[in-house]
Amino acid sequence: MSSWPVYGDWRLLTSRRVWATGYKMNCRSEVLEVSVEGRQVEEAMLAVLHTVLLHRSTGKFHYKKEGTYSIGTVGTQDVDCDFIDFTYVRVSSEELDRALRKVVGEFRDALRNSGGDGLGQMSLEFYQKKKSRWPFSDECIPWEVWTVKVHVVALATEQERQICREKVGEKLCEKIINIVEVMNRHEYLPKMPTQSELDNVFDTGLRDVQPYLYKISFQITDALGSSVTTTMRRLIKDTLAL
Amino acid sequence: METDLNSQDRKDLDKFIKFFALKTVQVIVQARLGEKICTRSSSSPTGSDWFNLAIKDIPEVTHEAKKALAGQLPAVGRSMCVEISLKTSEGDSMELEIWCLEMNEKCDKEIKVSYAVYNRLSLLLKSLLAITRVTPAYRLSRKQGHEYVILYRIYFGEVQLNGLGEGFQTVRVGTVGTPVGTITLSCAYRINLAFMSTRHFERTPPIMGIIIDHFVDRPYPSSSPMHPCNYRTTSEDTGVTYPSVEDSQEVCTTSFSTSPPSQCVFTVTKAHFQTPPPVVTDTLRVPMAGLAFSHQPAALGVGSADLAYPVVFAAGLNATHPHQLMVPGKEGGVPLAPNQPAHGTQADQERVATCTPSDGAHCAATPSSSEDTETVSNSSEGRASPHDVLETIFVRKVGAFVNKPINQVTLTSLDIPFAMFAPKNLELEDADPMVNPPDSPETTSPLQGSLLSDGSSGGSSGNTQDDFVMIDFKPAFSKDDILPMDLGTFYREFQNPPQLSSLSIDIGAQSMAEDLDSLPEKLAVHEKNVREFDAFVETLQ
């Protein structure tokens, strides 16, 4: 392809890149808000999370000699919501779907049991790991955080519920368009890692796809407005000390 | 950094843009077919999945897209457009959306073709997948059927948005900068319908006054015929054999390098399949026929092979491609096609392979009984292809559940695609398992037994049913896309369970007698093995 820079230039390139990386390490943050009925919480959250992860997942990397790698294939599937007039696309990975459903289920239960105003939020954070020397533990440096704020409303009549189905469906359509808009900006993404660095950038634990390293947490806001932190950490592989 | 694109990069870029355009069209059209799309992830690269995404290629669509492109690529002033429109059963039509793939002059010279451009195009396709489910036309297309259908048309040239009515909205799917220009993908969609809920539209046919631009003549110089998104009215196409998709089988084995990032080893090899697998080609020819929500038996009267499509489709794909297109609602993996004329054996093997475990009980019945077409036709009633299609097929001139002697039903006069495979034993009352239950069937579960002798052969013996013709059966509160066997088919299937064989007098007595006779022998055997049984019981404790 392009010609290789000579040694002197290479050094310059390196330092510039480091600086550039450091500059771009400001974490990008996006916030979405939805108002839903209690039984719609799960599907609305899954729709948003899956849409984000669709864009932030690749096929599995297979490294070959000479530092080249090839990428597996990502399949997709449509999911119809039962309580919302809406269909979203997710990556065809049962493991990923199960993991998301688990944490969304916990969020939904926590919301239900909180007894508060029905306010809560989930955060999907993409991060990179930076190995530190012993005795320091690895750093997790987030580079993108998606926050979805949920407001649960209670509806009285069946007619209201029907309208809510359609309205929430339309709202989710807007959210998907927002998400795609952000994705399309082609802002900072971790550079493709070497084989040894793969686990610092991607979650290699899934069988069929490879999302960027992520963790999901949630918070429930109680009636007083102060946040009662019920943070769930999603453990990625065997790391995360403490 | 070089500013001029070297020839290899240029070639690669052109190829990427070409295949990106083709895949874009596939995604858009498939999203308007009215069915849920499902493809499988594969951890090992197959080499034929462009942009590392499992997007199926429908040959007809590829053919149309290539015809429209005519060897050119999107460039400034020359955009590739996919027009989605709606046509009612009365013949009124209306444009719903125009998807545009455009190129502008803004170049990004710095970007790496083989690496960044490719990955960004992949991301853009994912965005397209998401956005196609979000525009108003999606929900309309999911409900298409006998009242209206969704059509697509591909053209190349200037974008024409006149047909969308006033106040149409635009959504941008994304952009990718390349050294020769910036690729933009966007959609302009009509919003008049947005004010009408989709349910309202279904119930009331469009009133002439509301939609003003109904009968706009299409003054497009390059106007190409509209194509249905569900392949229902492909009367012109039924005879056409589309060239097997050699180009899209051009293998894209991209390998990326991680050793210093500016050095990318990128190989694109052409692997022309010597003999395109016949099953794939043929079945993909009219791939969605069975998936259309069509209520016209005539459309499927082309031959029994049509009904086989959804199943063979999945089966064929499974064998020859690592990713399969599954339509979860229809459980395409369930093997139950009756004999397909040309590909019987091959499909047979694949049929078994795609038998899904969730259908365990039924699967046992189908593959082994190719001569027992009653099983096939019966269990097919229970499962795959849209059940409402099968409902109409099984409308007989005699009531569906009529208790009439079978030989009165003249199969030749019925418009049943299965007619040629209708079991000969249907013509003879004696051979009818309903009337004479089979003698102690060897390997049966009670469920299987009841399915073998149910339903389509006519009324169950012993039940008196009034004559009625069941045309369409949509039970309340049921959905047709969750399980392969939905409420309607379940109800129909179990409406007339056969008599338990043990209850019918002679057979019951016969088998009971046999049982009694064999008892002493069995007891003797068990007594001999007493020690083994005891040992086993001990292991349990």
mmCIF file of N, CA and C in Angstrom, chain A residues 7-99:
data_model
loop_
_atom_site.group_PDB
_atom_site.id
_atom_site.type_symbol
_atom_site.label_atom_id
_atom_site.label_comp_id
_atom_site.label_asym_id
_atom_site.label_seq_id
_atom_site.Cartn_x
_atom_site.Cartn_y
_atom_site.Cartn_z
ATOM 1 N N TYR A 7 12.771 5.555 9.668
ATOM 2 C CA TYR A 7 12.788 5.454 11.121
ATOM 3 C C TYR A 7 12.490 6.786 11.802
ATOM 4 N N GLY A 8 13.115 7.825 11.290
ATOM 5 C CA GLY A 8 12.928 9.125 11.932
ATOM 6 C C GLY A 8 11.467 9.524 11.933
ATOM 7 N N ASP A 9 10.839 9.352 10.808
ATOM 8 C CA ASP A 9 9.425 9.716 10.713
ATOM 9 C C ASP A 9 8.579 8.838 11.608
ATOM 10 N N TRP A 10 8.955 7.647 11.703
ATOM 11 C CA TRP A 10 8.181 6.695 12.494
ATOM 12 C C TRP A 10 8.119 7.155 13.940
ATOM 13 N N ARG A 11 9.210 7.661 14.405
ATOM 14 C CA ARG A 11 9.208 8.124 15.795
ATOM 15 C C ARG A 11 8.265 9.289 15.948
ATOM 16 N N LEU A 12 8.295 10.160 14.986
ATOM 17 C CA LEU A 12 7.432 11.328 15.047
ATOM 18 C C LEU A 12 5.978 10.880 15.007
ATOM 19 N N LEU A 13 5.732 9.947 14.171
ATOM 20 C CA LEU A 13 4.372 9.427 14.016
ATOM 21 C C LEU A 13 3.875 8.857 15.335
ATOM 22 N N THR A 14 4.783 8.161 15.978
ATOM 23 C CA THR A 14 4.392 7.516 17.239
ATOM 24 C C THR A 14 3.976 8.549 18.264
ATOM 25 N N SER A 15 4.812 9.527 18.423
ATOM 26 C CA SER A 15 4.504 10.476 19.484
ATOM 27 C C SER A 15 3.225 11.230 19.162
ATOM 28 N N ARG A 16 3.026 11.497 17.888
ATOM 29 C CA ARG A 16 1.807 12.220 17.531
ATOM 30 C C ARG A 16 0.591 11.367 17.803
ATOM 31 N N ARG A 17 0.788 10.112 17.539
ATOM 32 C CA ARG A 17 -0.358 9.231 17.753
ATOM 33 C C ARG A 17 -0.698 9.132 19.228
ATOM 34 N N VAL A 18 0.306 9.080 20.020
ATOM 35 C CA VAL A 18 0.045 8.977 21.455
ATOM 36 C C VAL A 18 -0.694 10.206 21.926
ATOM 37 N N TRP A 19 -0.266 11.311 21.449
ATOM 38 C CA TRP A 19 -0.924 12.536 21.854
ATOM 39 C C TRP A 19 -2.367 12.525 21.370
ATOM 40 N N ALA A 20 -2.514 12.109 20.154
ATOM 41 C CA ALA A 20 -3.860 12.086 19.585
ATOM 42 C C ALA A 20 -4.754 11.144 20.374
ATOM 43 N N THR A 21 -4.194 10.003 20.716
ATOM 44 C CA THR A 21 -4.994 9.047 21.480
ATOM 45 C C THR A 21 -5.417 9.644 22.808
ATOM 46 N N GLY A 22 -4.431 10.279 23.456
ATOM 47 C CA GLY A 22 -4.748 10.847 24.755
ATOM 48 C C GLY A 22 -5.836 11.891 24.630
ATOM 49 N N TYR A 23 -5.785 12.648 23.586
ATOM 50 C CA TYR A 23 -6.771 13.695 23.390
ATOM 51 C C TYR A 23 -8.155 13.098 23.189
ATOM 52 N N LYS A 24 -8.172 12.022 22.432
ATOM 53 C CA LYS A 24 -9.484 11.478 22.123
ATOM 54 C C LYS A 24 -10.031 10.616 23.234
ATOM 55 N N MET A 25 -9.277 10.491 24.284
ATOM 56 C CA MET A 25 -9.754 9.622 25.347
ATOM 57 C C MET A 25 -10.881 10.259 26.139
ATOM 58 N N ASN A 26 -11.249 11.459 25.804
ATOM 59 C CA ASN A 26 -12.442 11.986 26.446
ATOM 60 C C ASN A 26 -13.595 11.094 26.071
ATOM 61 N N CYS A 27 -14.330 10.694 27.074
ATOM 62 C CA CYS A 27 -15.363 9.709 26.806
ATOM 63 C C CYS A 27 -16.572 10.393 26.187
ATOM 64 N N ARG A 28 -17.062 9.806 25.164
ATOM 65 C CA ARG A 28 -18.248 10.322 24.495
ATOM 66 C C ARG A 28 -19.466 9.846 25.271
ATOM 67 N N SER A 29 -20.415 10.720 25.484
ATOM 68 C CA SER A 29 -21.559 10.337 26.297
ATOM 69 C C SER A 29 -22.851 10.701 25.586
ATOM 70 N N GLU A 30 -23.757 9.766 25.515
ATOM 71 C CA GLU A 30 -25.037 10.021 24.879
ATOM 72 C C GLU A 30 -26.133 9.653 25.847
ATOM 73 N N VAL A 31 -27.171 10.471 25.881
ATOM 74 C CA VAL A 31 -28.272 10.211 26.805
ATOM 75 C C VAL A 31 -29.572 10.125 26.018
ATOM 76 N N LEU A 32 -30.353 9.120 26.318
ATOM 77 C CA LEU A 32 -31.659 8.969 25.692
ATOM 78 C C LEU A 32 -32.696 8.865 26.804
ATOM 79 N N GLU A 33 -33.870 9.402 26.554
ATOM 80 C CA GLU A 33 -34.917 9.302 27.567
ATOM 81 C C GLU A 33 -36.173 8.717 26.973
ATOM 82 N N VAL A 34 -36.811 7.847 27.720
ATOM 83 C CA VAL A 34 -38.071 7.266 27.261
ATOM 84 C C VAL A 34 -39.064 7.230 28.410
ATOM 85 N N SER A 35 -40.336 7.425 28.047
ATOM 86 C CA SER A 35 -41.410 7.241 29.017
ATOM 87 C C SER A 35 -42.222 6.048 28.573
ATOM 88 N N VAL A 36 -42.306 5.070 29.440
ATOM 89 C CA VAL A 36 -42.998 3.849 29.039
ATOM 90 C C VAL A 36 -43.896 3.361 30.152
ATOM 91 N N GLU A 37 -44.742 2.438 29.781
ATOM 92 C CA GLU A 37 -45.551 1.758 30.757
ATOM 93 C C GLU A 37 -44.710 0.646 31.365
ATOM 94 N N GLY A 38 -45.111 0.193 32.545
ATOM 95 C CA GLY A 38 -44.305 -0.807 33.241
ATOM 96 C C GLY A 38 -43.937 -2.012 32.404
ATOM 97 N N ARG A 39 -44.913 -2.553 31.675
ATOM 98 C CA ARG A 39 -44.612 -3.790 30.963
ATOM 99 C C ARG A 39 -43.792 -3.551 29.695
ATOM 100 N N GLN A 40 -43.585 -2.296 29.353
ATOM 101 C CA GLN A 40 -42.814 -1.991 28.150
ATOM 102 C C GLN A 40 -41.343 -1.750 28.452
ATOM 103 N N VAL A 41 -41.019 -1.683 29.740
ATOM 104 C CA VAL A 41 -39.649 -1.319 30.107
ATOM 105 C C VAL A 41 -38.634 -2.249 29.468
ATOM 106 N N GLU A 42 -38.907 -3.540 29.613
ATOM 107 C CA GLU A 42 -37.924 -4.514 29.144
ATOM 108 C C GLU A 42 -37.654 -4.379 27.658
ATOM 109 N N GLU A 43 -38.740 -4.353 26.899
ATOM 110 C CA GLU A 43 -38.551 -4.337 25.443
ATOM 111 C C GLU A 43 -37.921 -3.038 24.981
ATOM 112 N N ALA A 44 -38.308 -1.932 25.612
ATOM 113 C CA ALA A 44 -37.728 -0.658 25.192
ATOM 114 C C ALA A 44 -36.224 -0.656 25.446
ATOM 115 N N MET A 45 -35.821 -1.145 26.617
ATOM 116 C CA MET A 45 -34.389 -1.168 26.933
ATOM 117 C C MET A 45 -33.642 -2.101 26.004
ATOM 118 N N LEU A 46 -34.231 -3.263 25.756
ATOM 119 C CA LEU A 46 -33.550 -4.220 24.873
ATOM 120 C C LEU A 46 -33.396 -3.643 23.476
ATOM 121 N N ALA A 47 -34.432 -2.946 23.028
ATOM 122 C CA ALA A 47 -34.350 -2.385 21.677
ATOM 123 C C ALA A 47 -33.176 -1.413 21.581
ATOM 124 N N VAL A 48 -33.064 -0.549 22.571
ATOM 125 C CA VAL A 48 -31.986 0.437 22.519
ATOM 126 C C VAL A 48 -30.624 -0.236 22.667
ATOM 127 N N LEU A 49 -30.499 -1.098 23.656
ATOM 128 C CA LEU A 49 -29.196 -1.728 23.896
ATOM 129 C C LEU A 49 -28.758 -2.577 22.705
ATOM 130 N N HIS A 50 -29.692 -3.318 22.162
ATOM 131 C CA HIS A 50 -29.325 -4.172 21.022
ATOM 132 C C HIS A 50 -28.935 -3.348 19.812
ATOM 133 N N THR A 51 -29.634 -2.229 19.618
ATOM 134 C CA THR A 51 -29.285 -1.393 18.464
ATOM 135 C C THR A 51 -27.877 -0.836 18.627
ATOM 136 N N VAL A 52 -27.543 -0.415 19.819
ATOM 137 C CA VAL A 52 -26.188 0.099 20.029
ATOM 138 C C VAL A 52 -25.165 -1.009 19.828
ATOM 139 N N LEU A 53 -25.465 -2.171 20.399
ATOM 140 C CA LEU A 53 -24.489 -3.259 20.303
ATOM 141 C C LEU A 53 -24.377 -3.802 18.881
ATOM 142 N N LEU A 54 -25.445 -3.668 18.110
ATOM 143 C CA LEU A 54 -25.355 -4.079 16.707
ATOM 144 C C LEU A 54 -24.246 -3.301 16.017
ATOM 145 N N HIS A 55 -24.184 -2.015 16.335
ATOM 146 C CA HIS A 55 -23.176 -1.183 15.697
ATOM 147 C C HIS A 55 -21.807 -1.337 16.320
ATOM 148 N N ARG A 56 -21.765 -1.858 17.517
ATOM 149 C CA ARG A 56 -20.487 -1.953 18.216
ATOM 150 C C ARG A 56 -20.021 -3.399 18.346
ATOM 151 N N SER A 57 -20.484 -4.225 17.439
ATOM 152 C CA SER A 57 -20.014 -5.621 17.426
ATOM 153 C C SER A 57 -19.476 -5.953 16.057
ATOM 154 N N THR A 58 -18.449 -6.771 16.062
ATOM 155 C CA THR A 58 -17.926 -7.258 14.787
ATOM 156 C C THR A 58 -17.956 -8.777 14.816
ATOM 157 N N GLY A 59 -17.521 -9.371 13.724
ATOM 158 C CA GLY A 59 -17.354 -10.813 13.724
ATOM 159 C C GLY A 59 -16.112 -11.170 14.524
ATOM 160 N N LYS A 60 -15.967 -12.463 14.799
ATOM 161 C CA LYS A 60 -14.805 -12.881 15.567
ATOM 162 C C LYS A 60 -13.542 -12.708 14.721
ATOM 163 N N PHE A 61 -12.518 -12.242 15.384
ATOM 164 C CA PHE A 61 -11.243 -12.082 14.679
ATOM 165 C C PHE A 61 -10.486 -13.399 14.682
ATOM 166 N N HIS A 62 -9.886 -13.700 13.554
ATOM 167 C CA HIS A 62 -9.002 -14.867 13.485
ATOM 168 C C HIS A 62 -7.645 -14.385 12.998
ATOM 169 N N TYR A 63 -6.698 -14.441 13.891
ATOM 170 C CA TYR A 63 -5.378 -13.963 13.533
ATOM 171 C C TYR A 63 -4.620 -15.027 12.773
ATOM 172 N N LYS A 64 -3.947 -14.571 11.728
ATOM 173 C CA LYS A 64 -3.108 -15.494 10.984
ATOM 174 C C LYS A 64 -1.667 -15.015 11.151
ATOM 175 N N LYS A 65 -0.798 -15.643 10.435
ATOM 176 C CA LYS A 65 0.590 -15.218 10.603
ATOM 177 C C LYS A 65 0.800 -13.830 10.013
ATOM 178 N N GLU A 66 1.891 -13.286 10.284
ATOM 179 C CA GLU A 66 2.286 -11.945 9.820
ATOM 180 C C GLU A 66 1.330 -10.865 10.314
ATOM 181 N N GLY A 67 0.672 -11.134 11.403
ATOM 182 C CA GLY A 67 -0.135 -10.071 11.990
ATOM 183 C C GLY A 67 -1.410 -9.742 11.227
ATOM 184 N N THR A 68 -1.792 -10.570 10.285
ATOM 185 C CA THR A 68 -3.053 -10.272 9.605
ATOM 186 C C THR A 68 -4.179 -11.028 10.291
ATOM 187 N N TYR A 69 -5.347 -10.537 10.100
ATOM 188 C CA TYR A 69 -6.482 -11.221 10.707
ATOM 189 C C TYR A 69 -7.666 -11.140 9.772
ATOM 190 N N SER A 70 -8.535 -12.085 9.924
ATOM 191 C CA SER A 70 -9.775 -12.027 9.167
ATOM 192 C C SER A 70 -10.934 -11.979 10.164
ATOM 193 N N ILE A 71 -12.069 -11.567 9.645
ATOM 194 C CA ILE A 71 -13.203 -11.304 10.531
ATOM 195 C C ILE A 71 -14.369 -12.218 10.184
ATOM 196 N N GLY A 72 -14.994 -12.755 11.187
ATOM 197 C CA GLY A 72 -16.155 -13.608 10.977
ATOM 198 C C GLY A 72 -17.365 -12.798 10.544
ATOM 199 N N THR A 73 -18.464 -13.491 10.403
ATOM 200 C CA THR A 73 -19.670 -12.870 9.868
ATOM 201 C C THR A 73 -20.687 -12.637 10.968
ATOM 202 N N VAL A 74 -21.284 -11.483 10.925
ATOM 203 C CA VAL A 74 -22.308 -11.161 11.913
ATOM 204 C C VAL A 74 -23.686 -11.316 11.268
ATOM 205 N N GLY A 75 -24.509 -12.120 11.865
ATOM 206 C CA GLY A 75 -25.874 -12.259 11.373
ATOM 207 C C GLY A 75 -26.796 -11.344 12.159
ATOM 208 N N THR A 76 -27.960 -11.071 11.610
ATOM 209 C CA THR A 76 -28.892 -10.194 12.318
ATOM 210 C C THR A 76 -30.272 -10.830 12.314
ATOM 211 N N GLN A 77 -31.077 -10.426 13.260
ATOM 212 C CA GLN A 77 -32.461 -10.869 13.221
ATOM 213 C C GLN A 77 -33.411 -9.827 13.755
ATOM 214 N N ASP A 78 -34.619 -9.884 13.234
ATOM 215 C CA ASP A 78 -35.657 -8.948 13.643
ATOM 216 C C ASP A 78 -36.349 -9.477 14.892
ATOM 217 N N VAL A 79 -36.657 -8.563 15.783
ATOM 218 C CA VAL A 79 -37.382 -8.941 16.996
ATOM 219 C C VAL A 79 -38.624 -8.069 17.096
ATOM 220 N N ASP A 80 -39.770 -8.711 17.136
ATOM 221 C CA ASP A 80 -41.014 -7.952 17.317
ATOM 222 C C ASP A 80 -41.272 -7.775 18.795
ATOM 223 N N CYS A 81 -41.686 -6.589 19.166
ATOM 224 C CA CYS A 81 -42.036 -6.383 20.575
ATOM 225 C C CYS A 81 -43.494 -6.773 20.788
ATOM 226 N N ASP A 82 -43.747 -7.320 21.959
ATOM 227 C CA ASP A 82 -45.114 -7.736 22.274
ATOM 228 C C ASP A 82 -45.960 -6.586 22.775
ATOM 229 N N PHE A 83 -45.333 -5.671 23.503
ATOM 230 C CA PHE A 83 -46.117 -4.612 24.145
ATOM 231 C C PHE A 83 -45.922 -3.260 23.497
ATOM 232 N N ILE A 84 -45.146 -3.230 22.464
ATOM 233 C CA ILE A 84 -44.909 -1.980 21.752
ATOM 234 C C ILE A 84 -45.040 -2.275 20.255
ATOM 235 N N ASP A 85 -45.627 -1.338 19.525
ATOM 236 C CA ASP A 85 -45.695 -1.512 18.071
ATOM 237 C C ASP A 85 -44.330 -1.172 17.497
ATOM 238 N N PHE A 86 -43.429 -2.113 17.586
ATOM 239 C CA PHE A 86 -42.057 -1.799 17.212
ATOM 240 C C PHE A 86 -41.303 -3.089 16.913
ATOM 241 N N THR A 87 -40.385 -2.989 15.976
ATOM 242 C CA THR A 87 -39.500 -4.107 15.661
ATOM 243 C C THR A 87 -38.082 -3.578 15.638
ATOM 244 N N TYR A 88 -37.165 -4.278 16.281
ATOM 245 C CA TYR A 88 -35.774 -3.837 16.226
ATOM 246 C C TYR A 88 -34.908 -4.974 15.696
ATOM 247 N N VAL A 89 -33.714 -4.596 15.312
ATOM 248 C CA VAL A 89 -32.772 -5.569 14.752
ATOM 249 C C VAL A 89 -31.695 -5.823 15.785
ATOM 250 N N ARG A 90 -31.387 -7.075 15.998
ATOM 251 C CA ARG A 90 -30.293 -7.365 16.919
ATOM 252 C C ARG A 90 -29.315 -8.318 16.254
ATOM 253 N N VAL A 91 -28.152 -8.392 16.856
ATOM 254 C CA VAL A 91 -27.144 -9.319 16.369
ATOM 255 C C VAL A 91 -27.610 -10.741 16.675
ATOM 256 N N SER A 92 -27.358 -11.645 15.751
ATOM 257 C CA SER A 92 -27.763 -13.036 15.992
ATOM 258 C C SER A 92 -26.761 -13.703 16.906
ATOM 259 N N SER A 93 -26.951 -13.492 18.167
ATOM 260 C CA SER A 93 -26.089 -14.158 19.139
ATOM 261 C C SER A 93 -26.922 -14.428 20.367
ATOM 262 N N GLU A 94 -27.197 -15.682 20.609
ATOM 263 C CA GLU A 94 -28.063 -16.012 21.745
ATOM 264 C C GLU A 94 -27.390 -15.649 23.062
ATOM 265 N N GLU A 95 -26.075 -15.816 23.108
ATOM 266 C CA GLU A 95 -25.368 -15.491 24.357
ATOM 267 C C GLU A 95 -25.519 -14.018 24.686
ATOM 268 N N LEU A 96 -25.330 -13.202 23.691
ATOM 269 C CA LEU A 96 -25.427 -11.767 23.920
ATOM 270 C C LEU A 96 -26.840 -11.390 24.331
ATOM 271 N N ASP A 97 -27.804 -11.991 23.650
ATOM 272 C CA ASP A 97 -29.195 -11.680 23.974
ATOM 273 C C ASP A 97 -29.509 -12.090 25.404
ATOM 274 N N ARG A 98 -29.014 -13.261 25.788
ATOM 275 C CA ARG A 98 -29.280 -13.733 27.157
ATOM 276 C C ARG A 98 -28.669 -12.784 28.172
ATOM 277 N N ALA A 99 -27.440 -12.365 27.907
ATOM 278 C CA ALA A 99 -26.767 -11.478 28.857
ATOM 279 C C ALA A 99 -27.540 -10.173 29.009
#
